[in-house]
PDB file of C-alpha atoms in Angstrom:
ATOM      1  CA  MET A   1     141.496  39.307 231.248  1.00 76.00           C
ATOM      2  CA  ASP A   2     142.862  40.747 234.479  1.00 90.00           C
ATOM      3  CA  ILE A   3     142.570  44.529 234.360  1.00 97.00           C
ATOM      4  CA  GLN A   4     145.105  46.364 236.552  1.00 97.00           C
ATOM      5  CA  SER A   5     145.478  49.736 234.819  1.00 98.00           C
ATOM      6  CA  VAL A   6     142.920  52.152 233.377  1.00 98.00           C
ATOM      7  CA  GLY A   7     143.351  55.047 230.962  1.00 98.00           C
ATOM      8  CA  VAL A   8     140.784  57.845 231.200  1.00 98.00           C
ATOM      9  CA  ILE A   9     140.640  60.268 228.279  1.00 98.00           C
ATOM     10  CA  GLY A  10     139.119  63.628 229.223  1.00 97.00           C
ATOM     11  CA  ALA A  11     139.616  65.313 232.610  1.00 96.00           C
ATOM     12  CA  GLY A  12     136.243  67.077 232.793  1.00 93.00           C
ATOM     13  CA  GLN A  13     133.430  66.405 235.238  1.00 91.00           C
ATOM     14  CA  MET A  14     132.909  62.791 234.134  1.00 95.00           C
ATOM     15  CA  GLY A  15     136.573  61.985 233.512  1.00 97.00           C
ATOM     16  CA  ASN A  16     137.801  63.161 236.904  1.00 97.00           C
ATOM     17  CA  GLY A  17     134.954  61.263 238.590  1.00 97.00           C
ATOM     18  CA  ILE A  18     135.899  58.058 236.751  1.00 98.00           C
ATOM     19  CA  ALA A  19     139.587  58.519 237.650  1.00 98.00           C
ATOM     20  CA  HIS A  20     138.541  59.073 241.287  1.00 98.00           C
ATOM     21  CA  VAL A  21     136.555  55.824 241.644  1.00 98.00           C
ATOM     22  CA  MET A  22     139.070  53.754 239.657  1.00 98.00           C
ATOM     23  CA  ALA A  23     142.033  54.894 241.764  1.00 98.00           C
ATOM     24  CA  LEU A  24     140.060  54.388 244.989  1.00 98.00           C
ATOM     25  CA  ALA A  25     139.309  50.801 243.889  1.00 98.00           C
ATOM     26  CA  GLY A  26     143.043  50.146 243.476  1.00 97.00           C
ATOM     27  CA  TYR A  27     143.533  50.587 239.730  1.00 98.00           C
ATOM     28  CA  ASP A  28     146.536  52.481 238.362  1.00 98.00           C
ATOM     29  CA  VAL A  29     145.076  55.381 236.378  1.00 98.00           C
ATOM     30  CA  VAL A  30     146.467  57.481 233.543  1.00 98.00           C
ATOM     31  CA  LEU A  31     144.287  60.603 233.284  1.00 98.00           C
ATOM     32  CA  ASN A  32     144.708  62.282 229.903  1.00 98.00           C
ATOM     33  CA  ASP A  33     143.604  65.644 228.581  1.00 97.00           C
ATOM     34  CA  VAL A  34     144.783  68.093 225.913  1.00 95.00           C
ATOM     35  CA  ASN A  35     144.924  70.938 228.435  1.00 94.00           C
ATOM     36  CA  GLN A  36     147.243  71.189 231.470  1.00 96.00           C
ATOM     37  CA  GLN A  37     144.828  73.543 233.209  1.00 96.00           C
ATOM     38  CA  SER A  38     142.072  70.915 232.915  1.00 96.00           C
ATOM     39  CA  LEU A  39     144.367  68.249 234.377  1.00 97.00           C
ATOM     40  CA  ASP A  40     145.356  70.485 237.309  1.00 97.00           C
ATOM     41  CA  ALA A  41     141.705  71.334 237.984  1.00 97.00           C
ATOM     42  CA  ALA A  42     140.763  67.636 237.804  1.00 97.00           C
ATOM     43  CA  ILE A  43     143.408  66.559 240.334  1.00 97.00           C
ATOM     44  CA  SER A  44     142.336  69.382 242.655  1.00 97.00           C
ATOM     45  CA  GLN A  45     138.668  68.338 242.313  1.00 97.00           C
ATOM     46  CA  ILE A  46     139.491  64.683 242.979  1.00 98.00           C
ATOM     47  CA  GLN A  47     141.417  65.660 246.131  1.00 97.00           C
ATOM     48  CA  GLN A  48     138.472  67.764 247.353  1.00 97.00           C
ATOM     49  CA  ASN A  49     135.967  64.979 246.680  1.00 97.00           C
ATOM     50  CA  LEU A  50     138.156  62.376 248.393  1.00 98.00           C
ATOM     51  CA  ALA A  51     138.627  64.724 251.370  1.00 97.00           C
ATOM     52  CA  ARG A  52     134.843  65.040 251.615  1.00 96.00           C
ATOM     53  CA  GLN A  53     134.594  61.245 251.763  1.00 97.00           C
ATOM     54  CA  VAL A  54     137.219  61.196 254.542  1.00 97.00           C
ATOM     55  CA  SER A  55     135.276  63.821 256.527  1.00 97.00           C
ATOM     56  CA  LYS A  56     132.138  61.685 256.218  1.00 96.00           C
ATOM     57  CA  GLU A  57     134.170  58.642 257.343  1.00 96.00           C
ATOM     58  CA  LYS A  58     133.390  56.739 254.127  1.00 96.00           C
ATOM     59  CA  ILE A  59     137.115  56.281 253.439  1.00 97.00           C
ATOM     60  CA  THR A  60     140.327  56.763 255.457  1.00 97.00           C
ATOM     61  CA  GLN A  61     143.148  59.255 254.969  1.00 97.00           C
ATOM     62  CA  ALA A  62     145.306  56.321 253.829  1.00 97.00           C
ATOM     63  CA  ASP A  63     142.709  55.521 251.141  1.00 97.00           C
ATOM     64  CA  LEU A  64     142.878  59.149 249.943  1.00 97.00           C
ATOM     65  CA  ASP A  65     146.681  59.174 249.848  1.00 97.00           C
ATOM     66  CA  GLY A  66     146.821  55.854 248.006  1.00 97.00           C
ATOM     67  CA  ALA A  67     144.222  56.924 245.412  1.00 98.00           C
ATOM     68  CA  ILE A  68     146.021  60.177 244.606  1.00 97.00           C
ATOM     69  CA  LYS A  69     149.335  58.303 244.178  1.00 98.00           C
ATOM     70  CA  ARG A  70     147.717  55.926 241.708  1.00 98.00           C
ATOM     71  CA  ILE A  71     146.580  58.750 239.353  1.00 98.00           C
ATOM     72  CA  ARG A  72     149.114  59.895 236.766  1.00 98.00           C
ATOM     73  CA  PRO A  73     148.020  63.001 234.816  1.00 98.00           C
ATOM     74  CA  SER A  74     149.308  63.166 231.233  1.00 97.00           C
ATOM     75  CA  LEU A  75     149.026  65.413 228.204  1.00 97.00           C
ATOM     76  CA  SER A  76     150.296  62.598 225.968  1.00 96.00           C
ATOM     77  CA  LEU A  77     147.661  60.330 224.428  1.00 95.00           C
ATOM     78  CA  PRO A  78     150.212  57.526 223.734  1.00 95.00           C
ATOM     79  CA  ASP A  79     150.678  57.212 227.540  1.00 96.00           C
ATOM     80  CA  VAL A  80     147.114  55.849 227.686  1.00 97.00           C
ATOM     81  CA  GLY A  81     147.951  53.084 225.195  1.00 95.00           C
ATOM     82  CA  GLY A  82     149.806  50.951 227.722  1.00 95.00           C
ATOM     83  CA  THR A  83     146.789  50.482 229.990  1.00 98.00           C
ATOM     84  CA  ASP A  84     144.529  47.407 230.106  1.00 98.00           C
ATOM     85  CA  LEU A  85     141.252  49.328 229.824  1.00 98.00           C
ATOM     86  CA  VAL A  86     140.652  52.704 228.159  1.00 98.00           C
ATOM     87  CA  ILE A  87     137.574  54.770 229.032  1.00 98.00           C
ATOM     88  CA  GLU A  88     137.021  57.721 226.680  1.00 98.00           C
ATOM     89  CA  ALA A  89     135.145  60.526 228.461  1.00 97.00           C
ATOM     90  CA  ALA A  90     135.618  63.421 226.046  1.00 94.00           C
ATOM     91  CA  THR A  91     133.011  65.817 224.629  1.00 87.00           C
ATOM     92  CA  GLU A  92     129.737  64.213 223.491  1.00 84.00           C
ATOM     93  CA  ARG A  93     130.527  64.680 219.790  1.00 87.00           C
ATOM     94  CA  GLU A  94     131.051  61.656 217.589  1.00 91.00           C
ATOM     95  CA  THR A  95     133.716  63.256 215.381  1.00 94.00           C
ATOM     96  CA  VAL A  96     135.798  64.120 218.472  1.00 95.00           C
ATOM     97  CA  LYS A  97     135.519  60.586 219.846  1.00 96.00           C
ATOM     98  CA  GLN A  98     136.401  59.004 216.494  1.00 96.00           C
ATOM     99  CA  ALA A  99     139.490  61.237 216.170  1.00 96.00           C
ATOM    100  CA  ILE A 100     140.650  60.240 219.681  1.00 96.00           C
ATOM    101  CA  PHE A 101     140.355  56.511 218.972  1.00 97.00           C
ATOM    102  CA  GLU A 102     142.081  56.940 215.604  1.00 96.00           C
ATOM    103  CA  ASP A 103     145.052  58.696 217.251  1.00 96.00           C
ATOM    104  CA  LEU A 104     145.169  56.140 220.068  1.00 97.00           C
ATOM    105  CA  LEU A 105     145.090  52.923 217.990  1.00 96.00           C
ATOM    106  CA  PRO A 106     148.829  52.780 217.044  1.00 96.00           C
ATOM    107  CA  HIS A 107     149.810  52.940 220.727  1.00 96.00           C
ATOM    108  CA  LEU A 108     147.488  50.238 222.151  1.00 97.00           C
ATOM    109  CA  LYS A 109     148.465  46.824 223.472  1.00 95.00           C
ATOM    110  CA  PRO A 110     146.764  44.011 221.506  1.00 95.00           C
ATOM    111  CA  THR A 111     144.784  43.061 224.617  1.00 96.00           C
ATOM    112  CA  THR A 112     143.577  46.560 225.590  1.00 97.00           C
ATOM    113  CA  ILE A 113     139.806  46.963 225.872  1.00 98.00           C
ATOM    114  CA  LEU A 114     138.422  50.212 224.437  1.00 98.00           C
ATOM    115  CA  THR A 115     135.287  51.778 225.901  1.00 98.00           C
ATOM    116  CA  SER A 116     133.363  55.039 225.663  1.00 98.00           C
ATOM    117  CA  ASN A 117     131.467  56.847 228.393  1.00 97.00           C
ATOM    118  CA  THR A 118     129.084  58.206 225.736  1.00 93.00           C
ATOM    119  CA  SER A 119     125.518  58.750 226.939  1.00 88.00           C
ATOM    120  CA  SER A 120     123.895  58.286 223.528  1.00 86.00           C
ATOM    121  CA  ILE A 121     126.225  57.716 220.540  1.00 91.00           C
ATOM    122  CA  SER A 122     126.191  54.336 218.736  1.00 94.00           C
ATOM    123  CA  ILE A 123     128.772  51.960 220.237  1.00 97.00           C
ATOM    124  CA  THR A 124     128.663  49.792 217.102  1.00 97.00           C
ATOM    125  CA  ARG A 125     129.530  52.780 214.913  1.00 96.00           C
ATOM    126  CA  LEU A 126     132.378  53.947 217.174  1.00 97.00           C
ATOM    127  CA  ALA A 127     133.739  50.380 217.384  1.00 97.00           C
ATOM    128  CA  SER A 128     133.672  49.932 213.606  1.00 96.00           C
ATOM    129  CA  ARG A 129     136.256  52.709 213.227  1.00 94.00           C
ATOM    130  CA  THR A 130     138.782  50.823 215.400  1.00 96.00           C
ATOM    131  CA  ASP A 131     140.877  47.672 214.930  1.00 96.00           C
ATOM    132  CA  ARG A 132     139.077  45.808 217.741  1.00 96.00           C
ATOM    133  CA  PRO A 133     135.265  46.024 217.535  1.00 98.00           C
ATOM    134  CA  GLU A 134     134.986  42.787 219.540  1.00 98.00           C
ATOM    135  CA  ARG A 135     136.957  44.441 222.381  1.00 98.00           C
ATOM    136  CA  PHE A 136     134.952  47.664 222.369  1.00 98.00           C
ATOM    137  CA  MET A 137     131.871  48.591 224.402  1.00 98.00           C
ATOM    138  CA  GLY A 138     129.983  51.389 226.113  1.00 98.00           C
ATOM    139  CA  PHE A 139     130.948  52.090 229.750  1.00 98.00           C
ATOM    140  CA  HIS A 140     128.432  54.749 230.793  1.00 97.00           C
ATOM    141  CA  PHE A 141     128.785  56.206 234.298  1.00 97.00           C
ATOM    142  CA  MET A 142     126.143  58.436 235.860  1.00 94.00           C
ATOM    143  CA  ASN A 143     126.951  61.920 237.161  1.00 90.00           C
ATOM    144  CA  PRO A 144     128.325  62.539 239.796  1.00 92.00           C
ATOM    145  CA  VAL A 145     130.413  59.387 239.356  1.00 96.00           C
ATOM    146  CA  PRO A 146     131.600  58.927 242.985  1.00 96.00           C
ATOM    147  CA  VAL A 147     127.993  59.081 244.251  1.00 95.00           C
ATOM    148  CA  MET A 148     125.843  57.343 241.618  1.00 96.00           C
ATOM    149  CA  GLN A 149     125.599  53.565 241.881  1.00 97.00           C
ATOM    150  CA  LEU A 150     124.694  52.602 238.305  1.00 98.00           C
ATOM    151  CA  VAL A 151     126.948  51.900 235.317  1.00 98.00           C
ATOM    152  CA  GLU A 152     125.367  51.079 231.957  1.00 98.00           C
ATOM    153  CA  LEU A 153     127.387  48.478 230.024  1.00 98.00           C
ATOM    154  CA  ILE A 154     126.457  48.670 226.346  1.00 98.00           C
ATOM    155  CA  ARG A 155     127.414  45.939 223.899  1.00 97.00           C
ATOM    156  CA  GLY A 156     128.011  46.867 220.287  1.00 97.00           C
ATOM    157  CA  ILE A 157     126.963  44.333 217.671  1.00 97.00           C
ATOM    158  CA  ALA A 158     130.500  42.846 217.657  1.00 97.00           C
ATOM    159  CA  THR A 159     131.317  43.015 221.407  1.00 97.00           C
ATOM    160  CA  ASP A 160     132.402  39.591 222.666  1.00 97.00           C
ATOM    161  CA  GLU A 161     131.422  37.958 225.957  1.00 97.00           C
ATOM    162  CA  GLU A 162     134.958  38.097 227.396  1.00 97.00           C
ATOM    163  CA  THR A 163     135.025  41.892 226.995  1.00 98.00           C
ATOM    164  CA  PHE A 164     131.619  42.259 228.653  1.00 98.00           C
ATOM    165  CA  GLN A 165     132.635  40.057 231.601  1.00 97.00           C
ATOM    166  CA  ALA A 166     135.947  41.911 232.052  1.00 98.00           C
ATOM    167  CA  CYS A 167     134.114  45.252 232.219  1.00 98.00           C
ATOM    168  CA  LYS A 168     131.460  43.849 234.559  1.00 98.00           C
ATOM    169  CA  THR A 169     134.236  42.653 236.890  1.00 98.00           C
ATOM    170  CA  VAL A 170     135.574  46.227 237.000  1.00 98.00           C
ATOM    171  CA  VAL A 171     132.112  47.601 237.855  1.00 98.00           C
ATOM    172  CA  ASP A 172     131.771  45.004 240.651  1.00 98.00           C
ATOM    173  CA  ARG A 173     135.190  45.983 242.053  1.00 97.00           C
ATOM    174  CA  LEU A 174     134.087  49.639 242.108  1.00 98.00           C
ATOM    175  CA  GLY A 175     131.178  48.601 244.338  1.00 97.00           C
ATOM    176  CA  LYS A 176     128.707  49.779 241.695  1.00 98.00           C
ATOM    177  CA  THR A 177     125.899  47.948 239.877  1.00 98.00           C
ATOM    178  CA  ALA A 178     125.995  47.163 236.162  1.00 98.00           C
ATOM    179  CA  ALA A 179     122.925  47.346 233.931  1.00 97.00           C
ATOM    180  CA  SER A 180     123.318  45.611 230.584  1.00 97.00           C
ATOM    181  CA  ALA A 181     121.945  47.657 227.665  1.00 96.00           C
ATOM    182  CA  GLU A 182     121.686  47.010 223.949  1.00 94.00           C
ATOM    183  CA  ASP A 183     123.115  49.498 221.460  1.00 96.00           C
ATOM    184  CA  PHE A 184     120.087  51.616 220.522  1.00 94.00           C
ATOM    185  CA  PRO A 185     119.945  55.430 220.722  1.00 92.00           C
ATOM    186  CA  ALA A 186     120.472  56.774 224.270  1.00 92.00           C
ATOM    187  CA  PHE A 187     120.499  53.237 225.775  1.00 95.00           C
ATOM    188  CA  ILE A 188     118.285  52.833 228.903  1.00 96.00           C
ATOM    189  CA  VAL A 189     118.659  55.740 231.328  1.00 95.00           C
ATOM    190  CA  ASN A 190     118.663  58.583 228.813  1.00 94.00           C
ATOM    191  CA  ARG A 191     116.069  56.910 226.576  1.00 95.00           C
ATOM    192  CA  ILE A 192     113.653  57.317 229.508  1.00 96.00           C
ATOM    193  CA  LEU A 193     115.065  60.384 231.299  1.00 97.00           C
ATOM    194  CA  MET A 194     115.643  62.816 228.425  1.00 97.00           C
ATOM    195  CA  PRO A 195     112.117  62.688 226.946  1.00 98.00           C
ATOM    196  CA  MET A 196     110.817  63.428 230.466  1.00 98.00           C
ATOM    197  CA  ILE A 197     113.099  66.483 230.709  1.00 98.00           C
ATOM    198  CA  ASN A 198     112.132  67.525 227.166  1.00 98.00           C
ATOM    199  CA  GLU A 199     108.433  67.215 228.089  1.00 98.00           C
ATOM    200  CA  ALA A 200     109.038  69.396 231.163  1.00 98.00           C
ATOM    201  CA  VAL A 201     110.560  72.042 228.847  1.00 98.00           C
ATOM    202  CA  TYR A 202     107.491  71.774 226.562  1.00 98.00           C
ATOM    203  CA  THR A 203     105.293  72.248 229.657  1.00 98.00           C
ATOM    204  CA  LEU A 204     107.223  75.457 230.362  1.00 98.00           C
ATOM    205  CA  TYR A 205     107.224  76.510 226.665  1.00 98.00           C
ATOM    206  CA  GLU A 206     103.439  76.100 226.392  1.00 98.00           C
ATOM    207  CA  GLY A 207     102.813  78.033 229.611  1.00 98.00           C
ATOM    208  CA  VAL A 208     101.253  75.131 231.509  1.00 98.00           C
ATOM    209  CA  GLY A 209     103.480  75.977 234.466  1.00 98.00           C
ATOM    210  CA  ASN A 210     106.488  78.095 235.341  1.00 98.00           C
ATOM    211  CA  VAL A 211     109.941  76.728 236.256  1.00 98.00           C
ATOM    212  CA  GLU A 212     109.210  76.659 239.976  1.00 98.00           C
ATOM    213  CA  SER A 213     105.795  74.983 239.709  1.00 98.00           C
ATOM    214  CA  ILE A 214     107.043  72.314 237.267  1.00 98.00           C
ATOM    215  CA  ASP A 215     109.983  71.324 239.477  1.00 98.00           C
ATOM    216  CA  LEU A 216     107.895  71.492 242.659  1.00 98.00           C
ATOM    217  CA  SER A 217     105.205  69.302 241.085  1.00 98.00           C
ATOM    218  CA  MET A 218     107.655  66.531 240.199  1.00 98.00           C
ATOM    219  CA  LYS A 219     109.512  66.721 243.514  1.00 98.00           C
ATOM    220  CA  LEU A 220     106.414  66.627 245.713  1.00 98.00           C
ATOM    221  CA  GLY A 221     103.983  64.901 243.330  1.00 98.00           C
ATOM    222  CA  ALA A 222     106.263  62.144 242.018  1.00 97.00           C
ATOM    223  CA  ASN A 223     108.830  62.084 244.859  1.00 98.00           C
ATOM    224  CA  HIS A 224     111.730  62.958 242.542  1.00 97.00           C
ATOM    225  CA  PRO A 225     114.786  64.189 244.483  1.00 96.00           C
ATOM    226  CA  MET A 226     115.326  66.971 241.914  1.00 96.00           C
ATOM    227  CA  GLY A 227     112.881  68.672 239.533  1.00 98.00           C
ATOM    228  CA  PRO A 228     113.356  67.960 235.791  1.00 98.00           C
ATOM    229  CA  LEU A 229     114.425  71.534 234.917  1.00 98.00           C
ATOM    230  CA  GLU A 230     116.821  71.689 237.866  1.00 98.00           C
ATOM    231  CA  LEU A 231     118.206  68.316 236.729  1.00 97.00           C
ATOM    232  CA  ALA A 232     118.575  69.574 233.142  1.00 98.00           C
ATOM    233  CA  ASP A 233     120.658  72.497 234.440  1.00 98.00           C
ATOM    234  CA  PHE A 234     122.808  70.049 236.417  1.00 94.00           C
ATOM    235  CA  ILE A 235     123.381  67.785 233.388  1.00 92.00           C
ATOM    236  CA  GLY A 236     123.917  70.699 230.958  1.00 94.00           C
ATOM    237  CA  LEU A 237     121.287  71.880 228.487  1.00 97.00           C
ATOM    238  CA  ASP A 238     123.672  71.334 225.568  1.00 95.00           C
ATOM    239  CA  THR A 239     124.041  67.686 226.590  1.00 91.00           C
ATOM    240  CA  CYS A 240     120.257  67.305 226.941  1.00 95.00           C
ATOM    241  CA  LEU A 241     119.744  68.794 223.469  1.00 96.00           C
ATOM    242  CA  ALA A 242     122.465  66.592 221.946  1.00 91.00           C
ATOM    243  CA  ILE A 243     120.856  63.440 223.355  1.00 92.00           C
ATOM    244  CA  MET A 244     117.376  64.487 222.180  1.00 95.00           C
ATOM    245  CA  ASN A 245     118.821  65.035 218.688  1.00 94.00           C
ATOM    246  CA  VAL A 246     120.386  61.550 218.766  1.00 91.00           C
ATOM    247  CA  LEU A 247     116.996  60.070 219.745  1.00 94.00           C
ATOM    248  CA  HIS A 248     115.132  62.103 217.114  1.00 96.00           C
ATOM    249  CA  ASP A 249     117.607  61.277 214.331  1.00 94.00           C
ATOM    250  CA  GLY A 250     118.179  57.658 215.330  1.00 92.00           C
ATOM    251  CA  LEU A 251     114.570  56.623 215.880  1.00 94.00           C
ATOM    252  CA  ALA A 252     112.853  58.997 213.403  1.00 95.00           C
ATOM    253  CA  ASP A 253     109.918  59.510 215.760  1.00 96.00           C
ATOM    254  CA  THR A 254     108.403  62.978 216.289  1.00 96.00           C
ATOM    255  CA  LYS A 255     107.860  62.260 219.993  1.00 96.00           C
ATOM    256  CA  TYR A 256     111.609  62.859 220.417  1.00 97.00           C
ATOM    257  CA  ARG A 257     111.572  66.297 218.753  1.00 98.00           C
ATOM    258  CA  PRO A 258     113.609  68.671 220.965  1.00 98.00           C
ATOM    259  CA  CYS A 259     111.555  71.504 222.409  1.00 98.00           C
ATOM    260  CA  PRO A 260     112.285  74.824 220.608  1.00 98.00           C
ATOM    261  CA  LEU A 261     112.758  76.495 224.005  1.00 98.00           C
ATOM    262  CA  LEU A 262     115.547  74.040 224.881  1.00 98.00           C
ATOM    263  CA  THR A 263     117.230  74.886 221.576  1.00 98.00           C
ATOM    264  CA  LYS A 264     116.824  78.615 222.309  1.00 98.00           C
ATOM    265  CA  TYR A 265     118.497  78.344 225.721  1.00 98.00           C
ATOM    266  CA  VAL A 266     121.441  76.483 224.177  1.00 98.00           C
ATOM    267  CA  GLU A 267     121.717  79.100 221.412  1.00 98.00           C
ATOM    268  CA  ALA A 268     121.848  81.786 224.107  1.00 98.00           C
ATOM    269  CA  GLY A 269     124.706  79.954 225.827  1.00 98.00           C
ATOM    270  CA  TRP A 270     122.514  79.393 228.884  1.00 98.00           C
ATOM    271  CA  LEU A 271     123.614  75.813 229.475  1.00 97.00           C
ATOM    272  CA  GLY A 272     122.789  75.457 233.173  1.00 97.00           C
ATOM    273  CA  ARG A 273     125.052  75.370 236.203  1.00 96.00           C
ATOM    274  CA  LYS A 274     128.292  75.298 234.225  1.00 93.00           C
ATOM    275  CA  THR A 275     127.533  78.712 232.646  1.00 97.00           C
ATOM    276  CA  GLN A 276     125.703  80.095 235.713  1.00 97.00           C
ATOM    277  CA  ARG A 277     122.427  80.403 233.793  1.00 98.00           C
ATOM    278  CA  GLY A 278     119.889  77.950 232.459  1.00 98.00           C
ATOM    279  CA  PHE A 279     116.342  77.410 233.674  1.00 98.00           C
ATOM    280  CA  TYR A 280     117.720  78.968 236.864  1.00 98.00           C
ATOM    281  CA  ASP A 281     120.127  81.872 237.340  1.00 98.00           C
ATOM    282  CA  TYR A 282     122.956  80.762 239.652  1.00 98.00           C
ATOM    283  CA  ARG A 283     124.850  84.049 239.884  1.00 97.00           C
ATOM    284  CA  GLY A 284     123.403  85.013 243.271  1.00 96.00           C
ATOM    285  CA  ASP A 285     123.311  83.269 246.637  1.00 95.00           C
ATOM    286  CA  THR A 286     120.191  81.287 245.717  1.00 96.00           C
ATOM    287  CA  PRO A 287     119.155  79.966 242.280  1.00 97.00           C
ATOM    288  CA  VAL A 288     116.389  82.105 240.747  1.00 98.00           C
ATOM    289  CA  PRO A 289     114.055  80.769 237.984  1.00 98.00           C
ATOM    290  CA  THR A 290     114.634  82.483 234.627  1.00 97.00           C
ATOM    291  CA  ARG A 291     111.029  82.001 233.523  1.00 94.00           C
TER     292      ARG A 291
END
């Protein structure tokens, strides 16, 4: 099918990034959230990020103006129902996602494709709670969305080929690269990335190295652009823990057991950059290791 309009549910870090790239690629976007403040902040963030692209001469001022005009913020979930493709980018909690799809179903066009930006939750299970499992799939962007080139496309057990091809066409139009993944816990990127981060936390927990030495070792010893603990702070420690729990529960293998220290940080509310403290303290001019 020919997708012209996109509904994005959730105006947080991922949602506003998805709205940004969709509008820039020429799609009409309805950006939905339950909170007006979140919508206002998202539009402001999108404008700043587009302006940065203009200053770097990656896009023109006309591109910026056109993209902003194509984004319609809305507090009404039914407004999303009229779009050709819906991308849910709400909190990484299955009950929240299921409730959103349940509320959205009565307002959808028969042809609308439903997708979730989930980083770990079963696409097959989410799809089974809707009226269109064959037109449902995972559409997983990497963070930050305007910068990262990869999109994981995850087929549920019922996803049909037409739906996959329609979503792949969207990814191609965005100028990004699609990786096809099967519907197993955490898919490809997080199945590999999160255990590495978890192992870095165990290395800290067991006193093998401190925060600085662990991150330095992976940056200079493995040529990673960011150390694993610094990356965990960027992603959000609550998100890292949630994905490790999905892996541990879904695959029943002790190698995916979340490190107790990761759990402790989340219990303390030290979730990384978004709360100003995680494995680093961000409240000063320069990040300072907390261990």
